[in-house]
Amino acid sequence: MLPSSQPAQSNREPGSVPSAADTEDLTRVVWGTNVSLSESMASFSNFIRSFKVKYRVAFDREKGIAVPAMATPQEGERLLYEELLRKMRITGHTNLNLDMVNLQAFPPTRKLHSQLIKYPQEIIPVMDQVLKDLMIAVAEEDASNGMEGMVGDEGEEEINEIQGKVYKIRPWGGDPCNMRDLNPTDTDKLVTIKGLVIRATPVIPDMKTAFFRCLNCSHTVQVEIDRGRIEEPGRCPRDVCSGVGTMSLVHNRSEFADRQIIRLQETPDAVPDGQTPHTVSLCVYDELVDVSKPGDRLAVTGIFRSVPVRVNPRQRTIRSLFKTYIDVVHVKRGSSQRMGYDKSTRTGTGEGEESAAARSKSEEMEKKLLELSKRPDIYDVLARSLAPSIWEMDDVKKGILLQLFGGTNKSIARGGGGGGPRYRGDINVLLVGDPGTSKSQILQYVHKIAPRGVYTSGKGSSAVGLTAYVTRDPDSKQLVLESGALVLSDGGVCCIDEFDKMSHATRSVLHEVMEQQTVSIAKAGIITTLNARTSILAAANPIGSRYDRNQSLPRNLDLPPTLISRFDLLYLVLDRIDEASDRRLAEHLVSLYLEDNPVTAGVDIIPMEQLSAYITYARSKISPTISEAAADALVTAYVALRRLGEDPRASEKTITATTRQLESLIRLSEAHARMRFSPVVEAEDVKESNRLMRDAIHTSAMDPTTGRIDMSLLNTGVGANQRRLRGDLGKEVMTMLNGPVGKKGMKWADALAAINEQSSISVDSAEFGEVIRALEMEGQVKVIGERDRRVIKRISMD
C-alpha cells in the first residue's frame, strides 16, 4: 500500500480533464482510504512540539493507574519530546522511541494513534520525515537563541551533520496480544507480542539498492529494491548500445543493510492448558540486529506481514498457504518484574537505544535505590522481601539473595594457559530436605525474578535438553545447533527441581557447567564449546523422601559426591516438630489463604519490582574489589575452617575445607559487598559470608558418627572416620580368615554375623560389602558363588 494522490474534493464530470484549480486540491492520502498524509504530518509535528508530561499523568489517572505525585507544578509543564530531541542531538542518537500511549493521552493525536496502528507502512515513514525536519528546526532555533555549543560555526556544523543523518521513529507500548491470537485481519497492522527468543540467525546482508553494469559498453545503472524484488534491466538503457541481456549485477557497488531472523516462542506462563507453545518469525534490521540473544524475553512491536510461498523457485505458481512474519520496528528486553541479565556475559553486542523518557525514569529509580542501600538493616530487609509468603528460613533466603547478586567474573591476564584462568562469579546453591518444606516454592519465586531464568524439573529433562541438540533448519536445510536450558540461561539463573530424580547421563553434563561454565559439544560434525555462565539453584529430596539424621549427607542423597562438592552453599531444610513454631507457621499459612496478606511480624518488605531493580542495578553498576583488610580476613577464615579438622586424640587429620570453599568465600563476600552498593569488599562482608558458609558446612558435612566436620564426606562420599573403621574391619576379616575357622573359607552371612558379635557398633551389609570389595581389589581375598551362597576365601601368598 503506497501513498497515492487522490482528489480530496472534486465536482468534475467523469472523463473531463482536471483544471488548475482542481490540481491544487489534490492531496496525498493512504491508498484506498481518505487518510491525509499532510494532516498526519501536521498532527505529529504538533504532538512533538506541544506534548507535556501532565497529559500522560492525567490519562493514567483516568485509567486508574497509580501515578506518583509530581514534586512541583513545573514538572508537569515540561515539553517532553523537545527535550528528547535536544538530548538526541547531544548524544548523536538517530532513533526516537515513541510511546504510543502518549499519542492517546494527547487529545489532538488520538486519531493519529489509530492511523499508526492501522496503516504503519505509510504513517511511520511520514513520522520519520517530520522527526528529521523538527531536529533541524530545533537546532536552528537553538543556534539563533545562542545556546551553548550551537553558536557560529559549531551550530552550522551540527545542523549539516543532522541533515546527513537518517532519523527513525520506533513506536512501542501497544497492548500486547498473544501470538496465537494473530489473525489474517491483523495483516499489515502494527502489533505487539511477547515471547522468549529460542533461535537467532547470523547477520544476513539484505540488498537495498542493486548496481548493474553493461558488459558491452560499461554503462551503469542503479535499481531500487521494491518489496523484496529486483527489477533487473532486460536491455542496456543507452540508445547507442541497447544490448539485450548484457546488464550484470556488481555486488561490491550495491548497497546492503543488516538483517536477522529471530524465532520467538510463547513464554510458558502464556501457553493455554494442554497446548504446545507457538513460535513466530521476526525480521529485524540495522540497529536492532544482535540486540537480543537466545534466552531473552522480549516485547516486540512490528508490522504483521504475510508473503506467498512458491511451489518451485523456478515457477511462478504460488501456494494458497501464506507464510507470516513480523517486521520489527521496536524491541523491548525483559520486564519490570525481572532482574536484568549479567552484562559481563555480553561482549560487543548492540545495546538497544534507550529512550530519554526511560532514562529519566531510571534516574528517579536510581535515587530511590541509593537511598535504600544506605539503610543499616538493608541485608535483612532484602532477605525478608525474597519470597515473603514463605515462613522464616532466613539463612536459606540470605544465601539465595547473595546468589542473585553474584560475585564478579574475573579473567586474570597474567597466568598460565596463555591469558590466565577465568574465575567464575556465579554462586550455586542446593536445597536438600523433607517434603513439604517449600523448596519448589522458593525455586518458582526465584525463577519469576531471575534474568533469562529457565525452570526445569529433573525427570522431565534430558541431557541434550539441558545443553544443546542438533536439528535441521527448515529454511536453509542445514544442520544447526539449538541451545538447551543451560545455554539459554547464560548470564542468568537456572532453577532445577527434583534434582535427585535426574538420570545419571543428564547429571554428568552439569559437572563441566558448574565449574568451567561451558558446554562442550561434538555432534553431527559440529564440534564446539558453548558458554553457560549460569548460577544453578537446585532442590533435591533425600532417598526415601525423609532425611535420616543418623546417616551422612551422601548416604541420604542419591547424588555423586563430585557434583555435591561443586555447590557453594548446601542447605538442609528439615521438618522439625516444635509446637510453638508449628502454630506460628499454621497461622501464617491460614492468613495467606484468608487475605493474601503475609504477616511479616510488623516489618516492612520491598515490592518485587523494586527488589529486581535493586539487584539489577547492583549487578550492572557495581564490581567490588577486595581490600587489604578483607584479604587478611579471608585468609584467617580459610585457615580457621581448615583447623576444624585438628583432633589431638587422632593422628590423622580430617579435611574440613578445600580451595573450593575459599573461592566460595570470596564470591559470597563480593556478593555481600554488592548488596550494600559498596565498591570495596570489607572485613564485615567476609564475616557474614564466613558465617553462612560455616552454617551450611555444619549441616551438610557433619559426620553423624563423630559429630565432627569432614569435607571428605562431600568430596569422596566417605569420611575419614568411616575410612578408618573400614580399615579396622578389613584387618578383622583377614584375622578371621587366617584363623582355624576361615582356612577353607567363610560363608558371607557367617562372616558378617561373626563381625557383628565382636563389634560394639553394628556393621550393615552395605558397609561390609564395600570392605570385602576393597580387599578383593587388593588381591587378599576372593569371593566365590552368588547371593546367599557366597563364600569368602583368602588368597595364599605362597
Coordinates of C-alpha atoms in Angstrom, one line a residue, residues 394-612:
D394 CA 16.2 -16.7 57.0
D395 CA 19.6 -18.2 56.3
V396 CA 18.3 -20.0 53.1
K397 CA 16.9 -16.7 51.9
K398 CA 20.1 -14.9 52.6
G399 CA 22.1 -17.5 50.7
I400 CA 19.8 -17.3 47.7
L401 CA 19.8 -13.5 47.9
L402 CA 23.6 -13.5 47.6
Q403 CA 23.3 -15.9 44.7
L404 CA 21.1 -13.4 42.9
F405 CA 23.7 -10.6 43.4
G406 CA 26.6 -12.9 42.5
G407 CA 30.3 -12.3 42.6
T408 CA 32.3 -10.6 39.9
N409 CA 33.5 -12.6 36.9
K410 CA 37.3 -12.1 36.6
S411 CA 39.9 -13.0 34.0
I412 CA 43.4 -13.0 35.2
A413 CA 45.7 -11.5 32.5
R414 CA 48.9 -12.8 33.9
G415 CA 48.9 -16.6 34.5
G416 CA 49.3 -20.0 33.0
G417 CA 47.4 -21.2 30.0
G418 CA 48.0 -18.2 27.7
G419 CA 45.9 -15.5 29.1
G420 CA 45.4 -16.9 32.5
P421 CA 42.4 -18.5 34.2
R422 CA 38.9 -17.2 34.3
Y423 CA 37.3 -17.2 37.7
R424 CA 33.5 -17.5 37.9
G425 CA 31.4 -15.2 39.9
D426 CA 28.2 -17.3 39.9
I427 CA 27.1 -18.9 43.1
N428 CA 25.5 -22.4 43.1
V429 CA 23.0 -23.3 45.8
L430 CA 21.5 -26.8 46.6
L431 CA 18.5 -27.2 48.9
V432 CA 18.0 -30.7 50.3
G433 CA 15.2 -31.6 52.7
D434 CA 12.0 -33.2 53.7
P435 CA 8.9 -33.0 51.6
G436 CA 6.6 -30.0 52.2
T437 CA 9.3 -27.6 53.2
S438 CA 8.6 -25.1 50.3
K439 CA 11.7 -25.9 48.3
S440 CA 9.8 -25.8 45.0
Q441 CA 8.1 -22.6 46.0
I442 CA 11.4 -20.8 46.5
L443 CA 12.6 -22.1 43.1
Q444 CA 9.4 -20.7 41.4
Y445 CA 9.8 -17.3 43.1
V446 CA 13.5 -17.0 42.1
H447 CA 12.6 -18.1 38.5
K448 CA 10.0 -15.2 38.4
I449 CA 12.5 -12.5 39.1
A450 CA 15.8 -14.1 37.8
P451 CA 17.2 -12.9 34.5
R452 CA 17.0 -15.3 31.5
G453 CA 15.8 -17.9 34.0
V454 CA 14.9 -21.4 32.9
Y455 CA 12.9 -23.6 35.3
T456 CA 13.2 -27.3 34.7
S457 CA 12.4 -30.5 36.6
G458 CA 14.7 -33.4 37.0
K459 CA 12.6 -36.3 35.5
G460 CA 11.4 -34.2 32.5
S461 CA 14.8 -33.1 31.4
S462 CA 17.3 -34.9 29.1
A463 CA 21.0 -34.2 28.7
V464 CA 20.5 -32.6 25.2
G465 CA 17.6 -30.6 26.6
L466 CA 19.9 -29.0 29.1
T467 CA 22.9 -28.5 26.8
A468 CA 22.3 -28.4 23.1
Y469 CA 20.8 -30.5 20.3
V470 CA 21.3 -30.7 16.6
T471 CA 18.4 -30.1 14.3
R472 CA 17.8 -29.3 10.6
D473 CA 16.9 -25.7 9.9
P474 CA 13.6 -25.6 7.9
D475 CA 14.7 -22.7 5.7
S476 CA 18.3 -23.4 4.8
K477 CA 18.1 -27.2 5.3
Q478 CA 21.4 -27.1 7.1
L479 CA 22.2 -28.9 10.4
V480 CA 22.2 -26.2 13.1
L481 CA 22.8 -26.3 16.9
E482 CA 19.8 -25.4 19.1
S483 CA 20.5 -24.2 22.6
G484 CA 19.3 -26.1 25.6
A485 CA 18.2 -24.8 29.1
L486 CA 21.7 -24.1 30.5
V487 CA 22.9 -22.3 27.4
L488 CA 19.7 -20.3 27.2
S489 CA 20.2 -19.2 30.8
D490 CA 23.7 -17.8 30.1
G491 CA 24.0 -14.8 32.3
G492 CA 21.0 -15.8 34.5
V493 CA 19.8 -18.4 36.9
C494 CA 18.8 -21.9 36.0
C495 CA 16.4 -23.5 38.6
I496 CA 16.4 -27.3 38.6
D497 CA 13.7 -29.0 40.7
E498 CA 13.7 -32.8 41.6
F499 CA 17.5 -32.7 41.2
D500 CA 17.8 -36.2 42.6
K501 CA 15.5 -37.8 40.1
M502 CA 17.6 -36.8 37.1
S503 CA 19.2 -39.6 35.1
H504 CA 22.9 -40.2 35.5
A505 CA 23.6 -39.1 31.9
T506 CA 21.8 -35.8 32.5
R507 CA 23.6 -35.1 35.8
S508 CA 27.0 -35.8 34.3
V509 CA 26.5 -32.8 32.0
L510 CA 26.4 -30.5 35.0
H511 CA 30.0 -31.2 36.2
E512 CA 31.5 -29.1 33.4
V513 CA 28.8 -26.4 33.6
M514 CA 29.2 -25.8 37.3
E515 CA 32.9 -25.4 37.4
Q516 CA 34.1 -24.4 33.9
Q517 CA 30.8 -22.7 32.9
T518 CA 30.9 -24.1 29.4
V519 CA 29.2 -26.9 27.5
S520 CA 31.4 -28.9 25.1
I521 CA 29.5 -30.4 22.1
A522 CA 30.7 -32.9 19.5
K523 CA 27.6 -33.9 17.4
A524 CA 26.9 -34.4 13.7
G525 CA 30.2 -32.8 12.7
I526 CA 29.7 -29.8 14.9
I527 CA 32.5 -29.6 17.5
T528 CA 32.3 -26.5 19.7
T529 CA 32.2 -25.1 23.2
L530 CA 29.2 -23.0 24.2
N531 CA 29.1 -20.6 27.1
A532 CA 26.8 -21.5 30.1
R533 CA 27.7 -18.8 32.6
T534 CA 24.8 -19.5 34.8
S535 CA 24.1 -19.9 38.5
I536 CA 22.3 -23.1 39.4
L537 CA 19.7 -23.3 42.1
A538 CA 18.7 -26.9 42.7
A539 CA 16.3 -28.7 45.0
A540 CA 16.5 -32.4 45.9
N541 CA 14.7 -34.9 48.1
P542 CA 16.6 -37.5 50.2
I543 CA 16.4 -41.2 49.5
G544 CA 13.0 -42.5 50.8
S545 CA 11.8 -38.8 50.9
R546 CA 12.7 -38.5 54.5
Y547 CA 16.1 -37.2 55.8
D548 CA 17.9 -39.7 58.1
R549 CA 19.9 -37.7 60.6
N550 CA 21.9 -40.8 61.7
Q551 CA 23.4 -41.0 58.2
S552 CA 25.8 -38.6 56.4
L553 CA 24.5 -36.4 53.5
P554 CA 25.9 -38.6 50.6
R555 CA 24.2 -41.6 52.2
N556 CA 20.9 -39.6 52.3
L557 CA 21.2 -38.2 48.8
D558 CA 21.4 -40.2 45.6
L559 CA 24.0 -37.9 44.0
P560 CA 27.7 -38.3 43.1
P561 CA 29.9 -36.6 45.7
T562 CA 31.8 -34.8 42.9
L563 CA 28.6 -33.0 42.0
I564 CA 27.7 -32.1 45.6
S565 CA 31.1 -30.6 46.2
R566 CA 30.6 -28.1 43.4
F567 CA 27.8 -26.3 45.2
D568 CA 28.9 -23.2 47.1
L569 CA 26.1 -23.4 49.7
L570 CA 24.3 -26.6 50.6
Y571 CA 21.2 -26.2 52.9
L572 CA 19.3 -28.9 54.8
V573 CA 15.7 -27.9 55.0
L574 CA 14.3 -30.2 57.7
D575 CA 10.8 -30.6 59.1
R576 CA 11.3 -30.4 62.9
I577 CA 8.5 -30.8 65.3
D578 CA 8.0 -27.8 67.7
E579 CA 4.6 -26.8 68.9
A580 CA 5.3 -23.0 69.1
S581 CA 6.8 -22.7 65.6
D582 CA 4.2 -25.1 64.2
R583 CA 1.4 -22.9 65.5
R584 CA 3.0 -19.7 64.0
L585 CA 3.6 -21.4 60.7
A586 CA -0.1 -22.6 60.6
E587 CA -1.4 -19.1 61.4
H588 CA 0.8 -17.6 58.7
L589 CA -0.4 -20.1 56.1
V590 CA -4.1 -19.6 57.1
S591 CA -3.7 -15.8 56.9
L592 CA -2.4 -16.2 53.3
Y593 CA -5.5 -18.2 52.3
L594 CA -7.8 -15.7 54.1
E595 CA -6.5 -12.3 52.9
D596 CA -3.4 -13.0 50.7
N597 CA -1.6 -10.7 53.1
P598 CA 1.5 -12.4 54.5
V599 CA 2.1 -11.5 58.2
T600 CA 5.7 -10.1 58.3
A601 CA 5.7 -9.5 62.1
G602 CA 5.2 -5.8 61.6
V603 CA 8.3 -5.3 59.5
D604 CA 8.5 -3.7 56.0
I605 CA 9.3 -5.6 52.8
I606 CA 10.3 -4.2 49.4
P607 CA 7.9 -4.9 46.4
M608 CA 9.1 -7.3 43.8
E609 CA 9.7 -4.7 41.0
Q610 CA 11.9 -2.6 43.4
L611 CA 13.7 -5.7 44.6
S612 CA 14.5 -6.8 41.0

